[in-house]
Coordinates of C-alpha atoms in Angstrom, one line a residue:
Chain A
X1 CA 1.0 2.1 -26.5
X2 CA -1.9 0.6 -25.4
X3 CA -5.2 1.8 -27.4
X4 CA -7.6 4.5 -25.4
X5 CA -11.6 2.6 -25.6
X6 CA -14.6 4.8 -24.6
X7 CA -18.6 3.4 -24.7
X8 CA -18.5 3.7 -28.7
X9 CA -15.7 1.7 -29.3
X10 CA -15.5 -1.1 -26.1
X11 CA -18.2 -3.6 -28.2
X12 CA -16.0 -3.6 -31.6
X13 CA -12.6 -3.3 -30.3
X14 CA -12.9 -5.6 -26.5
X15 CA -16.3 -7.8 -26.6
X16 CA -15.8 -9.0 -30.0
X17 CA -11.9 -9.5 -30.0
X18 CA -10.9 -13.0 -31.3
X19 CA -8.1 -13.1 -28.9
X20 CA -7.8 -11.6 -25.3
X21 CA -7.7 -8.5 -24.3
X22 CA -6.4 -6.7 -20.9
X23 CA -8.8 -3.7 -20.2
X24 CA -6.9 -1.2 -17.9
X25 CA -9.6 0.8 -15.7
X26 CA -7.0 4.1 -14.5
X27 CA -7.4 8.0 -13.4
X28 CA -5.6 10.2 -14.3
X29 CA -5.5 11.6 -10.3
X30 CA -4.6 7.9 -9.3
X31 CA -1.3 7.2 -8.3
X32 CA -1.0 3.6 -8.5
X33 CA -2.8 4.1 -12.0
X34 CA 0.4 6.3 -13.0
X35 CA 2.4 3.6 -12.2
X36 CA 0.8 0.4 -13.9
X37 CA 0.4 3.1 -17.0
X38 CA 3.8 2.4 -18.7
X39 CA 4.2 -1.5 -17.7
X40 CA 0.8 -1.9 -19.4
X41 CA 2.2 -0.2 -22.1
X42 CA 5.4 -1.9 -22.5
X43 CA 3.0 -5.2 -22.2
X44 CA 0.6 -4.0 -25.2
X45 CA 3.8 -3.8 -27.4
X46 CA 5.0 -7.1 -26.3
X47 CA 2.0 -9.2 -26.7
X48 CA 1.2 -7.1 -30.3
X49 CA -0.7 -9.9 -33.1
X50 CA -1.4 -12.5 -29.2
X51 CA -3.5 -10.3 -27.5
X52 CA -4.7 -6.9 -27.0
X53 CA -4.1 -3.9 -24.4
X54 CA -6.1 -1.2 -23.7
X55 CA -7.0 1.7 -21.3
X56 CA -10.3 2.9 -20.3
X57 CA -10.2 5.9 -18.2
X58 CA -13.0 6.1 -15.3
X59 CA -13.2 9.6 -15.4
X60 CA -14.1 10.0 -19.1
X61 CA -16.3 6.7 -19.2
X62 CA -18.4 6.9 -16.0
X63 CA -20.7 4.1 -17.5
X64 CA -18.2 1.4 -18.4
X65 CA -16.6 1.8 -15.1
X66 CA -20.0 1.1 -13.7
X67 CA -20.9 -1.6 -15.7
X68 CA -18.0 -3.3 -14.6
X69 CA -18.4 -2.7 -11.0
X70 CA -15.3 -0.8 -11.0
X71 CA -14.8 0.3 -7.0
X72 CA -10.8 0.5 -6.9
X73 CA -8.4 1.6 -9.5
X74 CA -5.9 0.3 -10.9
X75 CA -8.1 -2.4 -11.8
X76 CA -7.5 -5.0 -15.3
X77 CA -9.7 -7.3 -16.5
X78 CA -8.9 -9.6 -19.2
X79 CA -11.8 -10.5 -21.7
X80 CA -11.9 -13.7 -23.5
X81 CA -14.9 -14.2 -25.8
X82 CA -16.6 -11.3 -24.6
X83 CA -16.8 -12.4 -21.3
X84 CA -14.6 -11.8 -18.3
X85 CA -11.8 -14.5 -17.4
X86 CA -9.6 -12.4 -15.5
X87 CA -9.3 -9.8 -13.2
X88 CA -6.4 -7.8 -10.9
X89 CA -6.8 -5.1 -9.0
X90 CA -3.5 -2.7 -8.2
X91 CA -0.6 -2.7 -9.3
X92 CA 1.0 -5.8 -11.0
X93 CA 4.2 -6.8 -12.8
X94 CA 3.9 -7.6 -16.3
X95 CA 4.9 -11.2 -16.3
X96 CA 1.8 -11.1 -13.6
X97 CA -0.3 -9.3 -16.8
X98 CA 1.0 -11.7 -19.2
X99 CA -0.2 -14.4 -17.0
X100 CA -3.2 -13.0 -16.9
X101 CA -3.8 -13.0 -20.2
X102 CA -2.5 -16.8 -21.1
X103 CA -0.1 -15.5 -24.1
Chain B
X1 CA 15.4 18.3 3.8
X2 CA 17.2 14.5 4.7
X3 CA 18.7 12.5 2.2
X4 CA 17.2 9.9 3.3
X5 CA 14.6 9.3 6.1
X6 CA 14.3 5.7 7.3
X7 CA 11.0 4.2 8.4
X8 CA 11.7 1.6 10.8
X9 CA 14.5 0.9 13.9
X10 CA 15.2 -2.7 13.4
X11 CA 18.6 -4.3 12.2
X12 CA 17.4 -3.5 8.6
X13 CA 16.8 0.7 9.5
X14 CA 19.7 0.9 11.8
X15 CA 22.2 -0.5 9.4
X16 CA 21.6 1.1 6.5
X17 CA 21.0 4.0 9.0
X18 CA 24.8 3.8 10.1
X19 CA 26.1 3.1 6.8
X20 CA 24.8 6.5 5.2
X21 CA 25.3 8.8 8.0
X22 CA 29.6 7.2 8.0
X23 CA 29.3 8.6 4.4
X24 CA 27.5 11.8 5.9
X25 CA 24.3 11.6 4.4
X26 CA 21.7 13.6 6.3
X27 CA 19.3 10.5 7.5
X28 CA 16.2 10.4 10.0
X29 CA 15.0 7.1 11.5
X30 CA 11.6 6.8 12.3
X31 CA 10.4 3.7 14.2
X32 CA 7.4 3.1 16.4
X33 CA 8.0 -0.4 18.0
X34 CA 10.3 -2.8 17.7
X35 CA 8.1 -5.0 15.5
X36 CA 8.8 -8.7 15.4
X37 CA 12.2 -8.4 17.9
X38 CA 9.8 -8.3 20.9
X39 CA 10.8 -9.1 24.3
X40 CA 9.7 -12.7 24.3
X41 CA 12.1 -13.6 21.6
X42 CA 15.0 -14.7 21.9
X43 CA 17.7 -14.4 18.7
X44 CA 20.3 -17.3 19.7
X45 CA 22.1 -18.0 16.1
X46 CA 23.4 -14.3 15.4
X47 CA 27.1 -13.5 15.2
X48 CA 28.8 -12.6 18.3
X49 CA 26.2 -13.0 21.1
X50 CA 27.3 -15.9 23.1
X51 CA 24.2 -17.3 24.9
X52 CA 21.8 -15.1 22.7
X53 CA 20.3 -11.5 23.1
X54 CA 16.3 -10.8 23.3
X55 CA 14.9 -9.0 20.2
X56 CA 14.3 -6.1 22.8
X57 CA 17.6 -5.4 23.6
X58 CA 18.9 -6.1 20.3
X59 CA 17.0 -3.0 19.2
X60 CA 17.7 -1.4 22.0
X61 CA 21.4 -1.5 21.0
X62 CA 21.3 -1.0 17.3
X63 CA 19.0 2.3 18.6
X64 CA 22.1 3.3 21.1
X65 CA 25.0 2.6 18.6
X66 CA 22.6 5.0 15.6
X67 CA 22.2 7.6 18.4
X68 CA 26.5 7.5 19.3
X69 CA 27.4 8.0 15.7
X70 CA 25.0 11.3 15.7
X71 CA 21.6 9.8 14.3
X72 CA 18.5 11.1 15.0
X73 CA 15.7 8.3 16.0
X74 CA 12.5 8.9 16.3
X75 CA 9.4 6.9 18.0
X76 CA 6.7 8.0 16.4
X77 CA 4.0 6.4 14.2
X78 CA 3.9 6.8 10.4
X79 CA 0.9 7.1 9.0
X80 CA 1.5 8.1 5.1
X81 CA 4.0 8.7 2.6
X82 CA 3.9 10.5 -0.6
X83 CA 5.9 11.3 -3.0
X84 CA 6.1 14.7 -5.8
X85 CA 9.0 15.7 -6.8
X86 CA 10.5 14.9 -3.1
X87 CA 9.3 12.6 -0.6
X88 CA 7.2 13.7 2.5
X89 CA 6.6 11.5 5.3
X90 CA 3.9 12.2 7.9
X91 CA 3.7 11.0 11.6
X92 CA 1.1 11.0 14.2
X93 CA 3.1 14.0 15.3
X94 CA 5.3 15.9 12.3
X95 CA 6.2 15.8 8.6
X96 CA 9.1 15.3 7.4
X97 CA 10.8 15.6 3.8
X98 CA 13.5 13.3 2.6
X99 CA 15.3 13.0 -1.4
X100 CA 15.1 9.4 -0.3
X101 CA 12.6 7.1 1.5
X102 CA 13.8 3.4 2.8
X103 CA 11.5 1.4 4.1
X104 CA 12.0 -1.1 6.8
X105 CA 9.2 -2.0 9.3
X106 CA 8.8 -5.5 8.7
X107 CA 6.3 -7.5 8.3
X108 CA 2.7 -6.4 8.3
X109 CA 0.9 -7.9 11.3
X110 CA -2.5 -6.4 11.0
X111 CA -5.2 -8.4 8.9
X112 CA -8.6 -8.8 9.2
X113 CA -9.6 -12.0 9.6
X114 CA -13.9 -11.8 9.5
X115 CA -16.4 -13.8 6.7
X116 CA -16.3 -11.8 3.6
X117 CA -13.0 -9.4 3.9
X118 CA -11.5 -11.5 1.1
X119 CA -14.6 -12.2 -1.2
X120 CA -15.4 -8.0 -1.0
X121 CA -11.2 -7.1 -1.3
X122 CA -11.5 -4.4 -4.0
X123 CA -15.6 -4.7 -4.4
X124 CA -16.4 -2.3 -2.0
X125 CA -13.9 -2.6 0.7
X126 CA -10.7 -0.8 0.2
X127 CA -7.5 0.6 1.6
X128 CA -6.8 3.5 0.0
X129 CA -9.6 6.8 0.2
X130 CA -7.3 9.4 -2.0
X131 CA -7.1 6.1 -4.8
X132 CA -10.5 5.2 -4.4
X133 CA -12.7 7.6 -2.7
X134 CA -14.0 8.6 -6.1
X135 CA -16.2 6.3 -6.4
X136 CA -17.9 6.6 -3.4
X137 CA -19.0 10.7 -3.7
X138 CA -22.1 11.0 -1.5
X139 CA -22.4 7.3 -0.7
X140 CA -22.5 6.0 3.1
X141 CA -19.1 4.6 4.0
X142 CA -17.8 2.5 6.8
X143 CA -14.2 3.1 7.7
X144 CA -12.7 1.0 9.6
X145 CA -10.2 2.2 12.8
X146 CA -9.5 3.4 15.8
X147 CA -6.2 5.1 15.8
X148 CA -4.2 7.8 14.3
X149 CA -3.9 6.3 11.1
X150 CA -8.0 6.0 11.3
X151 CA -8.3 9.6 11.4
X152 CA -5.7 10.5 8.7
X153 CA -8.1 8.5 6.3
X154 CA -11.0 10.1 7.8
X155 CA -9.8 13.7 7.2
X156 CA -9.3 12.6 3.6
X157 CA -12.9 11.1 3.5
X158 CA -14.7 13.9 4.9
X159 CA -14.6 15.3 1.2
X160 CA -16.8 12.6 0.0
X161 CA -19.4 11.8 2.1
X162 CA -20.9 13.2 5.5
X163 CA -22.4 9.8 5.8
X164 CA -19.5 8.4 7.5
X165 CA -19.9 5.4 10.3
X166 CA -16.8 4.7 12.2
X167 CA -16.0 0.9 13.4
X168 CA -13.4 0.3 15.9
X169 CA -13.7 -3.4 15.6
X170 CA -13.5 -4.0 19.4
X171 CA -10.7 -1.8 20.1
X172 CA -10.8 0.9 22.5
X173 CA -10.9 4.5 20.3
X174 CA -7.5 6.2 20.5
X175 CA -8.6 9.3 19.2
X176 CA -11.4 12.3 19.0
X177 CA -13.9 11.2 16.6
X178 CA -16.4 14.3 16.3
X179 CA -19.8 14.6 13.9
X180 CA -19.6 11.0 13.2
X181 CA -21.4 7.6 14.7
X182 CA -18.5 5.4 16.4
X183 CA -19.4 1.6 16.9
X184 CA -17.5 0.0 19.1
X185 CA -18.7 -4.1 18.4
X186 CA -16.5 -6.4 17.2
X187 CA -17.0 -7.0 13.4
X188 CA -18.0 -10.2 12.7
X189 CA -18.8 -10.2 8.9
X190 CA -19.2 -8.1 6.0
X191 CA -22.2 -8.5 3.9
X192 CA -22.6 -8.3 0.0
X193 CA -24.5 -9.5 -2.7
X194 CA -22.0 -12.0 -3.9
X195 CA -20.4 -9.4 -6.1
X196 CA -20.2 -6.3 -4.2
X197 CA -19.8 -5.3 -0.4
X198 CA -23.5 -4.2 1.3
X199 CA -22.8 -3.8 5.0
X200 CA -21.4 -4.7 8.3
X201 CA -22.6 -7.3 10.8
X202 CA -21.1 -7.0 14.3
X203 CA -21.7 -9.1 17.3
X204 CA -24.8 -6.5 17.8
X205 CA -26.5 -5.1 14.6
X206 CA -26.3 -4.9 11.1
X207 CA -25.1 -1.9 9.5
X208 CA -25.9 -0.9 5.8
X209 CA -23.0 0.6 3.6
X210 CA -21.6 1.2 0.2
X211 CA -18.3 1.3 0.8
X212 CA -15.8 0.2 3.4
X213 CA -12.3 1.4 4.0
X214 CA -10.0 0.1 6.2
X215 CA -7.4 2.1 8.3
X216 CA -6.8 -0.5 11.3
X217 CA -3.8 -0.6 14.0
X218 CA -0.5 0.4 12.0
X219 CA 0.1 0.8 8.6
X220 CA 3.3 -1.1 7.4
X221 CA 5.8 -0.6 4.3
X222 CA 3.2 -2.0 2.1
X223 CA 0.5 -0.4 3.3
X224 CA 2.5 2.7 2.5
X225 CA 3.8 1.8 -0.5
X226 CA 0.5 0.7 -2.7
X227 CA -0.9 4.1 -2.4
X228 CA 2.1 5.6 -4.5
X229 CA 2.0 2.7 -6.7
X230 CA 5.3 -0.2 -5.7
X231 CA 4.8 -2.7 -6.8
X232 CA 3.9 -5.8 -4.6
X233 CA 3.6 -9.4 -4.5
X234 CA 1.8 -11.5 -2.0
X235 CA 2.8 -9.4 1.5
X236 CA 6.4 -8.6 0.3
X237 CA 7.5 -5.1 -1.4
X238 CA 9.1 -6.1 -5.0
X239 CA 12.6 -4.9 -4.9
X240 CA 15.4 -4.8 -7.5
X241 CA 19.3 -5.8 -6.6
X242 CA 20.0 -2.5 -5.4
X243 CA 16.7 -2.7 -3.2
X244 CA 14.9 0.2 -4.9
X245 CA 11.2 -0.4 -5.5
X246 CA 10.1 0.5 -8.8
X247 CA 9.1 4.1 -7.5
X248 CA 12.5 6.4 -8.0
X249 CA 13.9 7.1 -4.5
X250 CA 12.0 4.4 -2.5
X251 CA 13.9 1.0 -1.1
X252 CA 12.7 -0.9 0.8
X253 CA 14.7 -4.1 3.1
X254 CA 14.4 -6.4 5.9
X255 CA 11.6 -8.6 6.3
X256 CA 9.4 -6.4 4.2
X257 CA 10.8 -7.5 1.1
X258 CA 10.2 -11.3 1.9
X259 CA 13.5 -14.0 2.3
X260 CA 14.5 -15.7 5.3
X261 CA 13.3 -13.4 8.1
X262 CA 16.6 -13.2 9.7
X263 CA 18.7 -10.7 11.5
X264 CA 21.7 -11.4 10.0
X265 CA 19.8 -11.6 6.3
X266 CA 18.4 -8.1 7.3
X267 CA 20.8 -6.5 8.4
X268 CA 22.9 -7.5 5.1
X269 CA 19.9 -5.7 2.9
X270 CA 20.2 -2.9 5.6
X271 CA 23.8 -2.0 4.6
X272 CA 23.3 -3.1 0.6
X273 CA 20.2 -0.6 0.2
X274 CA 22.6 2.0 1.8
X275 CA 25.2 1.7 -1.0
X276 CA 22.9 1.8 -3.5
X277 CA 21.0 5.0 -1.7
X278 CA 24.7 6.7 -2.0
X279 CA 24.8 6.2 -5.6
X280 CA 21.8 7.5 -6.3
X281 CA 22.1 10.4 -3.6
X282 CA 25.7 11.4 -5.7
X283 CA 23.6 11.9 -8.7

């Protein structure tokens, strides 16, 4: 399962990963978002000691979604070194995520 | 409630359209025009027509020979799908409920090709209001339309936002727009910061937004399809062998799931996505 990050956690667990990590911006009220849910899953469990998976949910963390200029969900970015390398928005296969990610 | 209702009356629809009803599945067919088999066209390399048959009456026929065998076929527009624990589909007319949705209106023939749509995709311009919407309580928002399918999206905005600008994009408006500003200019770019969309230029003002959604001519399989989460790749619906998107219930064949774009090819997924809709129906 891939790991839930809110505004206390996003610095330790995403900015200062050593290797990527696919940040999935969802809604619970978001169709598309129930979709991508379980692929993204599957991927976090696939990818587990390469890179990491997670979910941020718009709803709970108003200001990461606006930091990131979220405007349309599904959305993933993928972080490498703290910055953003990658980014998707709907819904995308995982060997499209994988890509994504370079792992 | 149909087993399965059908969105779209070319080779692809009617097939698999005639292949469920001969196993007496309950199926609706709902088609607006007849897409790429237009009158200019002439299909020459298709089995038994001697001296080729025009994509007109070509659909004409498969329509006749769906209507002989006790098919209902509709021509009217539609404008959403959505799916609980059954499908509905809704028309610029009616809604409908189906177990099963195929979907086979070809390929998508409405883009819009202006300075910025591409850069802004997803960073303030979007497709979807019920996906999306959210971000944009209170804000001023652009949609653009000028049809039915226009004012579906507008219904849906109206919870968000009274600051709501409607651009028709040089088309003539097909329906009642009332309490909101209508531009009729032709669009000629949308603005932004370099990260995010700001506004609209047409070919006579500038217009300042914060979001832009886009509703324009007909809405095809995909356009359908994203909002309910299939998965898709480049302009084609991602099927599996059986023709079944990743959403339980929904197939899709013909030219919207990419291939040759050929009659005989689309036909052939037609009849295959039928089979597998029996299979699943017998569950």
């Amino acid at each position: 399962m891939a790991i839930t990050i809110t505004k206390e956690n996003f610095k330790n667990v995403v900015l200062d990963s050593k290797e990527p990590v696919l940040v999935d911006f969802w809604a619970a009220w978001c169709r598309p978002c129930q979709m991508l849910g379980p692929i993204v899953d599957s991927l976090s469990t696939e990818v587990e000691g390469l890179a990491k998976v997670v979910k941020i949910n718009v709803d709970e963390q108003p200001e990461l979604a606006n930091e990131f200029r979220i405007m349309s969900i599904p959305t993933v970015l993928v972080f490498k070194n703290g910055k953003v390398a990658n980014q998707a928005i709907g819904v995308r296969s995982k060997d499209e995520l994988r890509k994504l990610l370079g792992v | 409630m149909y087993d399965t209702i059908i969105i779209g009356k070319g080779p692809a629809g009617i097939s698999a359209a005639i292949y469920l009803k001969r196993s007496n599945k309950h199926v609706l067919v709902i088609g607006k025009d007849n897409g790429s088999l237009y009158d200019g066209v002439m299909i020459d390399n298709y089995y038994g027509f001697p001296g080729g048959i025009t994509g007109t009456e070509l659909i004409e026929r498969g329509v006749k020979q769906a209507t002989e065998f006790g098919i209902e076929v509709l021509k009217e527009e539609v404008i959403a799908i959505d799916k609980l624990d059954h499908f509905t589909v809704t028309t610029n007319k009616n809604t409908y409920n189906a177990k099963t949705v195929l979907l086979a209106t070809g390929k998508p023939r409405t883009t819009l090709r202006i300075k910025g749509f591409q850069q802004y995709k997803g960073k303030g311009i979007s497709f979807c209001v019920t996906c999306d919407g959210f971000f944009f309580r209170g804000k001023r928002l652009a949609l653009i339309g000028f049809n039915d399918f226009m004012l579906h999206e507008l219904k849906d905005m109206e919870f968000l936002t009274d600051k709501i600008t409607v651009f028709t994009n040089g088309n003539p408006l097909t329906v009642p727009v009332e309490g909101y500003p209508v531009i009729e200019d032709k669009i000629t770019e949308i603005t932004g910061d370099g990260e995010i969309a700001k506004g609209i230029q047409t070919e006579n003002g500038h217009y300042e937004v914060d979001g832009i959604f886009i509703a324009l001519g007909s809405p095809g399989a995909v356009d359908f399809a994203t909002r309910i989460g299939a998965l898709v790749e480049g302009t084609n619906l991602v099927v599996n062998d059986d023709f079944q998107t990743n959403i339980e219930g929904l197939f899709a064949a013909g030219d919207t799931v990419g291939g040759v774009l050929q009659v005989a090819k689309a036909a052939a997924d037609g009849m295959h996505a039928a089979i597998a809709l029996k299979k699943l129906l017998k569950k």
